[in-house]
Each structure stands twice: as structure tokens, then as C-alpha cells.
Short mmCIF file of C-alpha atoms in Angstrom, two decimals:
data_model
loop_
_atom_site.label_atom_id
_atom_site.label_comp_id
_atom_site.label_asym_id
_atom_site.label_seq_id
_atom_site.Cartn_x
_atom_site.Cartn_y
_atom_site.Cartn_z
CA MET E 1 32.73 47.45 -40.29
CA ARG E 2 30.91 46.15 -43.34
CA PRO E 3 27.08 46.05 -42.98
CA LEU E 4 25.64 42.54 -43.14
CA GLY E 5 22.43 43.68 -44.84
CA ARG E 6 20.54 41.24 -47.02
CA ASP E 7 23.36 38.69 -46.89
CA LEU E 8 21.98 37.98 -43.43
CA THR E 9 18.31 38.96 -43.58
CA ASP E 10 17.34 37.08 -46.75
CA PRO E 11 18.25 33.57 -45.50
CA LEU E 12 16.78 34.31 -42.06
CA THR E 13 13.22 34.05 -43.36
CA GLU E 14 13.79 30.30 -43.73
CA TRP E 15 16.34 29.84 -40.93
CA LEU E 16 14.39 31.47 -38.07
CA PRO E 17 11.29 29.21 -38.14
CA ARG E 18 13.57 26.17 -37.68
CA GLN E 19 14.88 27.48 -34.37
CA ARG E 20 13.29 26.22 -31.14
CA TRP E 21 13.42 29.71 -29.62
CA PHE E 22 11.59 31.44 -32.47
CA ALA E 23 8.08 32.28 -31.24
CA GLY E 24 6.39 32.85 -34.61
CA LYS E 25 6.38 29.36 -36.10
CA ASP E 26 2.63 29.49 -36.71
CA ARG E 27 2.82 32.57 -38.99
CA ALA E 28 4.66 33.48 -42.17
CA ILE E 29 7.53 35.96 -41.92
CA GLY E 30 6.83 39.08 -43.94
CA GLU E 31 10.15 40.86 -43.48
CA VAL E 32 13.37 40.70 -41.45
CA THR E 33 15.39 43.89 -40.95
CA ILE E 34 18.43 44.73 -38.84
CA GLY E 35 17.65 47.09 -35.96
CA ALA E 36 21.18 47.18 -34.53
CA ASP E 37 24.53 45.69 -35.54
CA THR E 38 27.47 45.82 -33.11
CA GLU E 39 30.93 44.38 -33.73
CA LEU E 40 32.25 42.45 -30.70
CA ALA E 41 35.27 40.81 -32.35
CA ALA E 42 37.02 41.74 -35.58
CA GLY E 43 39.15 39.50 -37.77
CA GLU E 44 38.78 35.79 -38.39
CA PRO E 45 36.54 34.63 -36.86
CA GLY E 46 34.49 37.77 -36.43
CA LEU E 47 31.58 38.25 -34.04
CA ARG E 48 28.64 40.60 -34.48
CA HIS E 49 25.73 41.16 -32.11
CA VAL E 50 22.60 41.77 -34.18
CA VAL E 51 19.12 42.86 -33.13
CA LEU E 52 16.52 41.71 -35.65
CA ASP E 53 13.11 43.21 -36.30
CA VAL E 54 10.88 40.38 -37.55
CA ARG E 55 7.57 41.40 -39.11
CA GLN E 56 4.72 38.87 -39.14
CA GLY E 57 1.47 40.45 -40.28
CA ALA E 58 0.89 43.56 -38.19
CA ASP E 59 3.26 42.40 -35.43
CA VAL E 60 6.97 43.15 -35.15
CA ASP E 61 9.07 41.15 -32.66
CA ARG E 62 12.71 41.76 -31.78
CA TYR E 63 15.26 38.97 -31.49
CA GLN E 64 18.97 38.96 -30.78
CA LEU E 65 21.44 36.90 -32.74
CA LEU E 66 25.17 36.35 -32.29
CA VAL E 67 26.51 36.15 -35.84
CA GLY E 68 29.85 34.48 -36.43
CA ILE E 69 31.80 35.22 -39.61
CA ARG E 70 34.33 32.72 -41.01
CA HIS E 71 35.62 32.09 -44.53
CA ASP E 72 36.32 28.47 -43.60
CA LEU E 73 33.44 27.03 -41.56
CA PRO E 74 34.39 23.86 -39.61
CA ASP E 75 32.03 20.92 -39.75
CA ARG E 76 31.28 21.28 -36.03
CA LEU E 77 29.67 24.68 -36.70
CA ARG E 78 27.73 23.85 -39.86
CA SER E 79 24.54 23.02 -37.94
CA GLY E 80 24.25 26.75 -37.15
CA ALA E 81 24.94 27.94 -40.72
CA ILE E 82 22.71 30.81 -41.85
CA GLY E 83 24.10 32.01 -45.20
CA GLN E 84 27.09 33.59 -46.96
CA THR E 85 28.26 37.09 -47.72
CA SER E 86 28.93 38.27 -51.25
CA ASP E 87 32.67 37.62 -50.75
CA GLY E 88 32.07 34.01 -49.66
CA ALA E 89 32.32 34.35 -45.86
CA HIS E 90 30.00 32.08 -43.88
CA LEU E 91 27.45 33.58 -41.50
CA TYR E 92 26.40 31.30 -38.65
CA ASP E 93 24.91 31.22 -35.16
CA ALA E 94 27.94 31.99 -32.99
CA ALA E 95 26.25 30.68 -29.84
CA ASN E 96 27.63 27.32 -31.03
CA ASP E 97 31.22 28.60 -31.29
CA PRO E 98 33.24 28.36 -28.04
CA GLU E 99 35.98 30.51 -29.55
CA LEU E 100 33.53 33.42 -29.78
CA THR E 101 31.27 32.91 -26.76
CA ARG E 102 34.25 33.59 -24.46
CA VAL E 103 34.00 37.21 -25.67
CA LEU E 104 30.76 37.56 -23.67
CA LEU E 105 32.33 36.34 -20.42
CA ALA E 106 35.38 38.56 -20.87
CA GLY E 107 33.08 41.51 -21.57
CA MET E 108 31.24 41.02 -18.27
CA ALA E 109 34.49 40.50 -16.36
CA ASP E 110 35.84 43.81 -17.72
CA GLU E 111 32.45 45.61 -17.70
CA ILE E 112 33.02 46.87 -21.24
CA ARG E 113 30.83 48.96 -23.49
CA ALA E 114 30.42 48.22 -27.20
CA GLY E 115 28.14 50.59 -29.03
CA ALA E 116 24.82 50.47 -27.20
CA LEU E 117 25.75 47.19 -25.45
CA ARG E 118 26.70 47.27 -21.77
CA PHE E 119 28.38 44.37 -19.97
CA HIS E 120 27.94 44.24 -16.18
CA ARG E 121 29.60 42.25 -13.38
CA ALA E 122 27.55 41.69 -10.22
CA PRO E 123 28.92 43.54 -7.16
CA GLY E 124 31.42 41.37 -5.30
CA SER E 125 31.73 38.81 -8.11
CA GLU E 126 35.21 37.97 -9.39
CA LEU E 127 34.67 36.33 -12.76
CA LYS E 128 36.99 33.77 -14.31
CA ARG E 129 37.99 34.93 -17.78
CA ASP E 130 39.57 31.82 -19.30
CA LEU E 131 36.42 29.74 -19.80
CA THR E 132 34.69 28.88 -23.07
CA GLY E 133 30.92 28.68 -23.33
CA VAL E 134 29.08 25.82 -24.99
CA PRO E 135 25.31 25.72 -25.51
CA GLY E 136 23.25 23.53 -23.20
CA SER E 137 21.35 20.61 -24.68
CA ALA E 138 17.91 21.42 -23.21
CA GLU E 139 15.18 22.54 -25.60
CA GLN E 140 13.99 25.98 -24.53
CA SER E 141 12.83 29.38 -25.69
CA ASN E 142 16.23 30.95 -24.88
CA THR E 143 19.84 29.81 -25.36
CA SER E 144 22.00 28.85 -22.38
CA LEU E 145 25.80 28.89 -22.60
CA ILE E 146 27.68 26.82 -20.02
CA PHE E 147 31.12 28.11 -19.02
CA GLY E 148 33.05 25.21 -17.49
CA ASP E 149 31.77 24.20 -14.07
CA SER E 150 31.26 27.79 -12.95
CA TYR E 151 28.64 29.77 -14.86
CA ILE E 152 25.63 29.55 -17.10
CA CYS E 153 24.69 32.49 -19.31
CA LYS E 154 21.13 32.74 -20.53
CA LEU E 155 20.73 34.68 -23.77
CA PHE E 156 17.19 36.01 -24.15
CA ARG E 157 16.48 35.41 -27.81
CA ARG E 158 13.16 37.24 -28.01
CA LEU E 159 13.64 40.72 -26.58
CA SER E 160 11.20 42.72 -24.46
CA PRO E 161 11.46 46.38 -23.48
CA GLY E 162 12.89 47.08 -20.05
CA VAL E 163 14.71 44.99 -17.50
CA ASN E 164 13.87 41.31 -17.93
CA PRO E 165 12.00 39.94 -14.87
CA ASP E 166 14.48 37.06 -14.69
CA LEU E 167 17.33 39.48 -14.02
CA GLU E 168 15.27 41.75 -11.79
CA VAL E 169 13.97 38.97 -9.56
CA ASN E 170 17.13 36.86 -9.41
CA LEU E 171 19.25 39.88 -8.59
CA ALA E 172 16.89 40.89 -5.77
CA LEU E 173 16.83 37.35 -4.35
CA THR E 174 20.61 37.04 -4.63
CA ARG E 175 21.04 40.26 -2.68
CA ALA E 176 18.55 38.96 -0.07
CA GLY E 177 20.62 35.79 0.39
CA CYS E 178 17.84 33.47 -0.78
CA ALA E 179 19.04 29.86 -0.56
CA HIS E 180 16.79 28.63 -3.36
CA VAL E 181 18.10 30.58 -6.37
CA ALA E 182 21.35 30.48 -8.33
CA ALA E 183 23.53 33.51 -7.54
CA VAL E 184 23.74 36.23 -10.23
CA HIS E 185 27.30 37.00 -11.42
CA GLY E 186 26.68 39.38 -14.32
CA TRP E 187 24.40 40.53 -17.12
CA ILE E 188 24.35 42.21 -20.54
CA ASP E 189 21.92 44.85 -21.69
CA LEU E 190 21.22 47.17 -24.60
CA GLU E 191 20.97 50.86 -23.73
CA PRO E 192 19.58 52.71 -26.74
CA ASP E 193 19.80 56.49 -26.79
CA GLY E 194 16.83 57.92 -24.95
CA GLY E 195 15.25 54.51 -24.39
CA GLU E 196 14.98 52.11 -21.49
CA PRO E 197 17.57 49.31 -21.24
CA VAL E 198 16.77 45.92 -22.72
CA THR E 199 18.17 42.82 -20.98
CA LEU E 200 20.12 40.60 -23.37
CA GLY E 201 21.78 38.03 -21.11
CA LEU E 202 22.04 36.83 -17.50
CA LEU E 203 25.12 35.11 -16.03
CA SER E 204 24.42 32.88 -13.01
CA GLU E 205 26.03 30.22 -10.88
CA TYR E 206 26.10 26.89 -12.72
CA LEU E 207 24.62 24.08 -10.66
CA ARG E 208 26.93 21.41 -12.03
CA THR E 209 25.80 18.49 -9.85
CA ALA E 210 22.11 19.44 -9.76
CA THR E 211 19.42 17.41 -11.49
CA ASP E 212 16.52 18.80 -13.47
CA GLY E 213 13.18 18.42 -11.67
CA TRP E 214 11.41 17.26 -14.82
CA GLN E 215 13.90 14.44 -15.34
CA LEU E 216 13.58 13.32 -11.73
CA ALA E 217 9.81 13.27 -12.03
CA ILE E 218 9.84 11.41 -15.36
CA THR E 219 12.17 8.80 -13.86
CA SER E 220 9.69 8.32 -11.02
CA VAL E 221 6.80 7.98 -13.47
CA ARG E 222 8.76 5.44 -15.50
CA ASP E 223 9.42 3.38 -12.35
CA TRP E 224 5.75 3.59 -11.44
CA LEU E 225 4.56 2.47 -14.87
CA ALA E 226 7.00 -0.43 -14.75
CA HIS E 227 5.80 -1.47 -11.28
CA ALA E 228 3.48 -4.47 -11.19
CA GLY E 229 0.46 -4.55 -8.93
CA PRO E 230 -0.81 -7.83 -7.46
CA GLY E 231 -0.47 -10.59 -10.02
CA GLY E 232 1.48 -8.33 -12.37
CA VAL E 233 -1.49 -6.04 -12.95
CA GLY E 234 -0.74 -2.77 -14.72
CA ARG E 235 2.92 -3.32 -15.52
CA TYR E 236 4.43 -2.38 -18.85
CA PRO E 237 8.00 -3.32 -19.86
CA GLY E 238 10.35 -0.39 -19.45
CA GLY E 239 7.77 1.69 -17.68
CA GLY E 240 6.73 3.40 -20.89
CA PRO E 241 3.74 2.97 -23.18
CA ALA E 242 2.61 -0.59 -23.85
CA PRO E 243 4.24 -2.09 -26.91
CA ALA E 244 2.01 -3.73 -29.50
CA GLY E 245 0.53 -6.94 -28.11
CA ALA E 246 1.25 -6.07 -24.47
CA PRO E 247 -1.26 -7.46 -21.97
CA GLU E 248 -4.10 -5.23 -20.89
CA THR E 249 -3.97 -3.65 -17.44
CA GLY E 250 -7.12 -5.12 -16.00
CA VAL E 251 -7.16 -2.16 -13.60
CA PRO E 252 -10.71 -1.43 -12.41
CA ALA E 253 -12.22 2.04 -12.61
CA PRO E 254 -11.66 3.81 -9.28
CA PRO E 255 -14.32 4.18 -6.55
CA ALA E 256 -14.03 7.39 -4.08
CA ARG E 257 -11.14 8.75 -2.02
CA ARG E 258 -10.13 11.90 -0.18
CA GLY E 259 -6.91 13.78 -0.69
CA ASP E 260 -4.21 13.90 1.95
CA LEU E 261 -5.00 17.56 2.66
CA GLY E 262 -8.38 16.68 4.11
CA VAL E 263 -10.55 18.21 1.38
CA PRO E 264 -12.32 16.52 -1.51
CA TRP E 265 -10.09 16.08 -4.54
CA ARG E 266 -11.00 15.05 -8.04
CA GLY E 267 -7.92 13.91 -9.83
CA GLY E 268 -5.90 16.09 -7.47
CA VAL E 269 -8.03 19.23 -7.97
CA PRO E 270 -9.36 20.65 -4.71
CA GLY E 271 -13.09 21.03 -4.47
CA GLY E 272 -14.12 18.35 -6.99
CA ALA E 273 -15.92 15.05 -6.57
CA GLU E 274 -14.30 12.44 -4.34
CA GLU E 275 -12.41 9.42 -5.62
CA GLU E 276 -10.82 6.34 -4.10
CA ARG E 277 -7.97 4.27 -5.46
CA GLU E 278 -7.66 0.54 -5.00
CA PRO E 279 -4.55 0.70 -2.79
CA ASP E 280 -2.67 -2.39 -3.92
CA VAL E 281 -3.01 -1.54 -7.61
CA LEU E 282 -2.81 2.26 -7.65
CA ASP E 283 -0.38 3.19 -4.88
CA PRO E 284 2.66 4.93 -6.44
CA GLY E 285 4.35 4.87 -3.06
CA ALA E 286 4.77 1.11 -3.44
CA ALA E 287 7.01 1.55 -6.49
CA GLY E 288 10.71 2.37 -6.50
CA GLY E 289 11.63 5.96 -7.23
CA ASP E 290 8.72 7.51 -5.36
CA PHE E 291 8.87 11.29 -5.88
CA ALA E 292 6.49 12.37 -3.09
CA ALA E 293 9.16 13.26 -0.51
CA GLU E 294 10.91 15.48 -3.06
CA ALA E 295 7.58 17.03 -4.07
CA GLU E 296 6.98 17.95 -0.42
CA ARG E 297 10.45 19.52 -0.12
CA LEU E 298 9.83 21.41 -3.34
CA GLY E 299 6.60 22.79 -1.87
CA ALA E 300 8.51 24.05 1.17
CA ALA E 301 11.21 25.65 -1.02
CA THR E 302 8.51 27.37 -3.09
CA ALA E 303 6.96 28.86 0.05
CA ALA E 304 10.38 30.13 1.16
CA VAL E 305 10.98 31.87 -2.17
CA HIS E 306 7.51 33.42 -2.04
CA ARG E 307 8.33 34.85 1.41
CA ASP E 308 11.57 36.37 0.10
CA LEU E 309 9.78 37.82 -2.92
CA ALA E 310 7.18 39.43 -0.67
CA VAL E 311 9.94 41.09 1.37
CA ALA E 312 11.92 42.20 -1.69
CA PHE E 313 9.04 43.61 -3.75
CA GLY E 314 6.21 44.11 -1.26
CA VAL E 315 2.61 42.90 -1.13
CA THR E 316 -0.36 44.74 -2.66
CA PRO E 317 -3.96 44.02 -1.60
CA ALA E 318 -6.32 43.37 -4.51
CA PRO E 319 -10.02 44.11 -3.88
CA ALA E 320 -12.73 41.60 -4.80
CA GLU E 321 -13.63 43.55 -7.95
CA GLU E 322 -10.09 43.01 -9.25
CA VAL E 323 -10.49 39.26 -8.66
CA ARG E 324 -13.70 39.37 -10.69
CA ALA E 325 -11.80 41.18 -13.45
CA MET E 326 -9.22 38.37 -13.33
CA ALA E 327 -12.01 35.82 -13.82
CA HIS E 328 -13.22 37.85 -16.81
CA ARG E 329 -9.72 37.71 -18.35
CA MET E 330 -9.71 33.95 -17.81
CA HIS E 331 -13.00 33.71 -19.73
CA ARG E 332 -11.58 35.83 -22.55
CA GLN E 333 -8.53 33.60 -22.95
CA LEU E 334 -10.77 30.53 -22.87
CA ALA E 335 -12.90 31.92 -25.70
CA GLU E 336 -9.84 32.82 -27.79
CA VAL E 337 -8.17 29.44 -27.38
CA SER E 338 -11.41 27.50 -27.92
CA ALA E 339 -11.84 29.25 -31.24
CA ALA E 340 -8.27 28.38 -32.28
CA VAL E 341 -8.07 24.82 -30.89
CA PRO E 342 -11.29 22.84 -31.58
CA GLN E 343 -10.20 19.99 -29.28
CA LEU E 344 -10.79 22.26 -26.27
CA ALA E 345 -14.50 22.72 -27.02
CA ALA E 346 -15.56 19.64 -25.04
CA TYR E 347 -14.27 21.20 -21.83
CA THR E 348 -15.11 24.90 -22.20
CA GLU E 349 -18.41 24.76 -20.31
CA ALA E 350 -16.90 23.06 -17.25
CA ILE E 351 -13.84 25.34 -17.29
CA GLY E 352 -16.07 28.38 -17.59
CA ARG E 353 -18.03 27.29 -14.51
CA ALA E 354 -14.79 27.24 -12.49
CA PHE E 355 -14.10 30.82 -13.57
CA ASP E 356 -17.68 31.79 -12.65
CA ASP E 357 -17.20 30.26 -9.20
CA LEU E 358 -14.11 32.42 -8.71
CA ALA E 359 -16.03 35.58 -9.67
CA GLU E 360 -19.05 34.73 -7.51
CA GLN E 361 -16.94 33.95 -4.44
CA ALA E 362 -14.41 36.74 -4.96
CA VAL E 363 -12.71 38.14 -1.86
CA ASP E 364 -9.82 40.54 -1.32
CA LEU E 365 -6.48 38.85 -2.13
CA PRO E 366 -2.84 39.72 -1.38
CA LEU E 367 -0.78 40.03 -4.56
CA GLN E 368 3.02 39.93 -4.91
CA ARG E 369 5.77 39.09 -7.38
CA VAL E 370 5.78 35.39 -8.22
CA HIS E 371 7.70 33.08 -10.52
CA GLY E 372 5.05 33.28 -13.23
CA ASP E 373 5.95 30.21 -15.30
CA TYR E 374 6.44 27.59 -12.63
CA HIS E 375 6.85 23.95 -13.55
CA LEU E 376 9.19 21.01 -13.03
CA GLY E 377 11.50 22.16 -15.81
CA GLN E 378 12.15 25.38 -13.89
CA VAL E 379 13.60 23.74 -10.77
CA MET E 380 16.83 21.86 -10.04
CA ARG E 381 17.57 19.47 -7.18
CA ALA E 382 21.00 20.44 -5.87
CA GLU E 383 22.91 18.98 -2.95
CA SER E 384 21.68 21.86 -0.78
CA GLY E 385 18.04 21.45 -1.80
CA TRP E 386 15.69 22.71 -4.50
CA VAL E 387 16.70 25.72 -6.60
CA LEU E 388 14.22 27.77 -8.66
CA LEU E 389 15.22 29.03 -12.11
CA ASP E 390 13.89 31.23 -14.91
CA PHE E 391 11.76 34.00 -13.40
CA GLU E 392 11.13 35.36 -16.88
CA GLY E 393 7.38 34.57 -16.92
CA GLU E 394 5.30 32.73 -19.49
CA PRO E 395 6.83 33.19 -22.97
CA ALA E 396 3.46 33.71 -24.69
CA ARG E 397 2.42 36.52 -22.33
CA ALA E 398 2.97 40.20 -23.10
CA PRO E 399 5.92 41.81 -21.26
CA ALA E 400 3.64 43.90 -19.05
CA GLU E 401 1.69 40.80 -17.99
CA ARG E 402 4.88 39.01 -16.94
CA ARG E 403 5.71 41.76 -14.47
CA GLU E 404 2.25 41.91 -12.90
CA MET E 405 1.82 40.93 -9.29
CA ALA E 406 -0.23 37.80 -8.69
CA HIS E 407 -1.41 35.60 -5.88
CA PRO E 408 1.36 33.12 -4.94
CA LEU E 409 -1.05 30.24 -5.51
CA ARG E 410 -0.66 30.98 -9.21
CA ASP E 411 2.77 29.32 -8.95
CA VAL E 412 1.26 26.44 -6.98
CA ALA E 413 -1.30 25.93 -9.75
CA GLY E 414 1.51 25.92 -12.33
CA MET E 415 3.36 23.17 -10.47
CA LEU E 416 0.17 21.14 -10.09
CA ARG E 417 -0.22 21.32 -13.87
CA SER E 418 3.38 20.16 -14.24
CA PHE E 419 2.69 17.04 -12.18
CA GLU E 420 -0.19 16.31 -14.60
CA TYR E 421 2.20 16.76 -17.55
CA ALA E 422 4.86 14.50 -16.08
CA ALA E 423 2.34 11.77 -15.28
CA ARG E 424 1.10 11.59 -18.87
CA PHE E 425 4.18 12.46 -20.90
CA LEU E 426 5.49 8.91 -21.51
CA PRO E 427 2.24 7.37 -22.82
CA ALA E 428 1.15 10.48 -24.75
CA GLY E 429 0.28 9.88 -28.36
CA ASP E 430 0.95 6.12 -28.36
CA SER E 431 -1.53 4.88 -30.96
CA ARG E 432 -0.64 1.24 -30.27
CA LEU E 433 -2.58 1.19 -26.99
CA SER E 434 -5.98 -0.44 -26.88
CA GLU E 435 -8.79 1.47 -25.19
CA GLU E 436 -8.50 -0.71 -22.09
CA ALA E 437 -4.73 -0.34 -21.89
CA ALA E 438 -5.00 3.44 -22.34
CA HIS E 439 -7.59 3.57 -19.55
CA GLY E 440 -5.29 1.61 -17.23
CA LEU E 441 -2.37 3.95 -17.96
CA GLU E 442 -4.58 6.97 -17.35
CA LEU E 443 -5.57 5.63 -13.92
CA ARG E 444 -1.93 5.10 -13.07
CA ALA E 445 -1.02 8.58 -14.31
CA ARG E 446 -3.79 10.06 -12.21
CA ALA E 447 -2.63 8.18 -9.10
CA TRP E 448 0.97 9.41 -9.52
CA ALA E 449 -0.15 13.00 -10.12
CA ASP E 450 -2.50 12.96 -7.11
CA ARG E 451 0.16 11.64 -4.73
CA ASN E 452 2.70 14.26 -5.73
CA ARG E 453 0.19 17.10 -5.89
CA ASP E 454 -0.88 16.30 -2.35
CA ALA E 455 2.73 16.14 -1.14
CA PHE E 456 3.68 19.43 -2.82
CA CYS E 457 0.65 21.24 -1.37
CA ARG E 458 1.33 19.80 2.07
CA GLY E 459 4.96 20.98 1.99
CA TYR E 460 3.92 24.42 0.75
CA ALA E 461 1.27 24.92 3.43
CA GLU E 462 3.38 23.56 6.30
CA ALA E 463 6.21 25.93 5.31
CA GLY E 464 3.91 28.92 5.69
CA GLY E 465 2.46 29.29 2.19
CA ALA E 466 -1.24 29.95 1.59
CA ASP E 467 -3.00 26.63 2.13
CA PRO E 468 -4.28 25.32 -1.24
CA ALA E 469 -6.98 23.35 0.57
CA ALA E 470 -8.38 26.52 2.13
CA ASN E 471 -8.34 28.27 -1.27
CA ALA E 472 -9.79 25.50 -3.40
CA VAL E 473 -11.90 27.70 -5.69
CA LEU E 474 -8.95 29.98 -6.46
CA VAL E 475 -6.54 27.08 -7.07
CA ARG E 476 -9.00 25.32 -9.39
CA ALA E 477 -9.57 28.46 -11.47
CA LEU E 478 -5.85 29.23 -11.67
CA GLU E 479 -5.00 25.67 -12.66
CA LEU E 480 -7.61 25.49 -15.39
CA ASP E 481 -6.56 28.91 -16.69
CA LYS E 482 -2.99 27.60 -16.85
CA ALA E 483 -4.21 24.51 -18.72
CA VAL E 484 -5.91 26.72 -21.32
CA TYR E 485 -2.67 28.69 -21.74
CA GLU E 486 -0.74 25.41 -22.16
CA ILE E 487 -3.11 24.23 -24.88
CA ARG E 488 -2.62 27.44 -26.84
CA TYR E 489 1.16 27.24 -26.39
CA GLU E 490 1.39 23.60 -27.48
CA ALA E 491 -0.90 24.14 -30.48
CA ARG E 492 1.36 26.96 -31.67
CA ASN E 493 4.79 25.59 -30.79
CA ARG E 494 4.70 21.83 -30.14
CA PRO E 495 1.57 20.31 -31.71
CA SER E 496 2.78 16.78 -30.92
CA TRP E 497 2.53 17.62 -27.19
CA LEU E 498 -1.08 18.84 -27.42
CA PRO E 499 -2.56 15.50 -26.22
CA VAL E 500 -0.75 15.88 -22.87
CA PRO E 501 -2.72 18.86 -21.49
CA LEU E 502 -5.90 17.74 -23.24
CA ARG E 503 -5.77 14.29 -21.64
CA SER E 504 -5.56 15.70 -18.13
CA LEU E 505 -8.57 17.95 -18.80
CA ALA E 506 -10.71 14.88 -19.34
CA HIS E 507 -10.90 14.47 -15.56
CA LEU E 508 -9.81 17.87 -14.22
CA ALA E 509 -12.60 19.82 -15.93
CA HIS E 510 -15.54 17.60 -14.99
#
């Protein structure tokens, strides 16, 4: 086997930052070296599994790459082209090559070993071998290969030491018979000599007829924005941002209301000042495509998964001093992100007060394994109900942090943030809106978010989850901490999305 060497590493310094899954887009690459190189298929085309060590300043991150080798590269594969060897062979991202991705499925079916790579089949699973894998179209920090109507294989691009939480949690829930996760069929890991295994890929049931929760929510928001109040008030053609010259909303600023859970809500945040909506103008339930019933079912499914996680991994009591330490960590992240993202400065004082409230009112809390990065893009609506995906944890967190136990309301707070995102995603960044039109859209976004937040929390509590209304201080602190994390993530990875979390803070943090 001929070493790839600099034929591969030299062009990667420019190729890697263009990939959605590369986490270091905000920093220059100092050096790329090959940590491991394993041949999975010889001949033409050839397939190599490569572990890359990417140095950026003092940090070194590890990534995996499937490298295809062809002397004649078809046009359909040129989008993944990386470079060429000295003898003219093309090197490319083989995740785009169905002829080579089938090697991964066959490896799991046969439970082969290749160098330090180990391919596993889940107990009791009989894998089909004759399927080709094509990459999914969703933008994400990993790469998903879809094998026919049967399986989806997630390749973890950025590698962390140890068993990936997504495999660990999904496998435990599959064994427990949890109805709200996709069954695990196999996995791939790297077992270096003397070291702990590193999860490379996870093969799960493919939910062919399921619909992404984010898309369902965005469709509901679009219907709501297109819905006209009395006299046509507040409607925009197509349900998206107002085109140039569109009429102004004329929607009045809201007086006070109480949330459906019976506690004061401010923009859907428990424990804030009360608001009222003018019902005829700002009632999302009056529009087609209302999402509230699905939000309530999603809350119930979330509570069910939390119960199964508590049984599978246990519950650990956290004393009040540990809760105060958590509030201190929230303050530290707030300070770090405020220094890096000046737009957050207007909200830091109010956010800090929420963290202080958590510390001052700290009580003992039960901690358990949770999802850790819970939002509408991590759930699918299948025929049987809601299914939760991707238990990997937040991509910007350190591996040890992703495995930490947390209060289950952390996931609730993440989903509440996701409703805020969905409500504001369509109008975000539209510079054509007048101040009055933008204000009207913000009121509509707030009304949609509040309705679905209330429904989700109601479903969660009625299904046996910790009642968000009875834990308002904790939920508020967790949600604002999540918002700070989102702002850092968007600033580093998707700057064009930064207005979305910032816009919701304008009312959540005051």
C-alpha cells in the first residue's frame, strides 16, 4: 500500500475549511498530518480510511476521511475532489461514491477487522449487504449515508476519544425497547493498541417516511406568517419576509397575558413579566398548519425518553453547591462569548441576573443522562410518533462535557430555544423590512413561539416530566445559557444565522 503523504495533506489545508463538518473555520490551519491510514479496498477505485491530525494554533483535532482513489474521476464525483497523487490518480471524498460506501455496510455485516478498524453488527440484526450508500442532503456536522430504504450510517467526522455518546445512548435505548429512537444495527470503531476505542460510525434504522421536525415547524411558521388577521392585518405573501413595498402590519404592541401553564411568561420564558396578545391578530391557532398539537406530543415523547434514560444509566443527586458551580460556569461562558461577540453585550447584565437567581435559589437536583443538543432538527415525526436522533451532544462542547449528567430540563430548554429559532428563521436578516414591518413580524414570531412552547411544556409535564412551570428559575437559566452557546456557535460557524438567536434575546433577556 503506497502512503498518501503530502499528496493528500497539502491540498487539505484549503479543502477542509470548505467542508460544513469542519469545526475550525474561524482559525488558520497550521499543519495537517496523517495519524492512521487503512486500506479498505484495493484496485480501481481504491478506498482508504484516513485519520487526520489537524493543528490550529496550540490545538490538534482529529478527523476521519474516506479517501477514494481513481485515475479517471467521473463528473458526478468531482465536487468531492481533494487533489492528485504524483502518478496522476485523483483523491476525493469517497462518502460521495456509492461504489465505495457499500464497503462499510458489507464490513458491518461480516464484522470484519481492517488494521485498527473494527466493524460491528448489533446483536440480532441481519444486515442487507447489497445496498449502496448515498450522502444525505441535510447540512450537519457529520456525514450521513443512506442505504436504500433500510439504514442510515452516521460518520462522525470530528473524532473524540472513547465511545461516542450517540452510540452509547442509542444502543442502551434500543436494548431497552424505547419506542422513540431509531434501532441500532451496527457501528464502526477504531481500536488503537493500548488505547480506548474511538467511535467512527453508527448504523441505524432509516425512517424513510418520517419528516424532519424543523421542516414541519418551519412550514407551520410560513402558514402563520401568510395568515391574515382581521382586515388582512399582518399577512405577507408566501408567509416569508415582506417583499419591498409590502404593506405594513399595523399590529399593535401587545398588552399582558399569562401562559397556558398557569405561571407568568414573558415571550414564553417562565417567571418573566406578563404579556397579552390581541387574540384575533396574534392567535397562531387560527392559521392553517398549527403545530401546537405536535409540540405537545413531542413533549410527551421527550418525557418518555428521559424516563428510559434514567432507568438505563441511573440518576445521581446533585447538591445545591454543585448547582451554584453550574451557575458559575454559565457566567464564565457568558463572559467568554461577550468578549468574542460584541452584539451580545446589550444583554449580558440581564442574562447574568438569571444565572445569579439560579445560584441564590439553588436546591438539590436529580441529574441523569440527557440528549444534550436537543432541538427540532434532532427529531423526526414518523407514523408511530416522534423519534429522537443524535445523542452526540453539543458539537462545540468538550467530549467530557457531552457525557456529563444533567437535569432533564436542560433538554426542555434546548427545545424551547429551537421554537424561538423556528419562529424567526424566515424573516431573519431581511434588510428590506421597515421598522414597523419588522416589529409586526417579531410579534407574530413571538406569538407562534409562545403557543408551541406552552404546548411542549404541557405535554412534557403531563407525561411525567419535571414541570417547567414549577422550575421556572432553572428553566430560564438553562435557556439563556443555551442561547449564549448558540451565539458563540453561529458566530464561529454560520455568521449569517447570528441575528436569529440575537433577535430572540431582545425579549427573552429583559
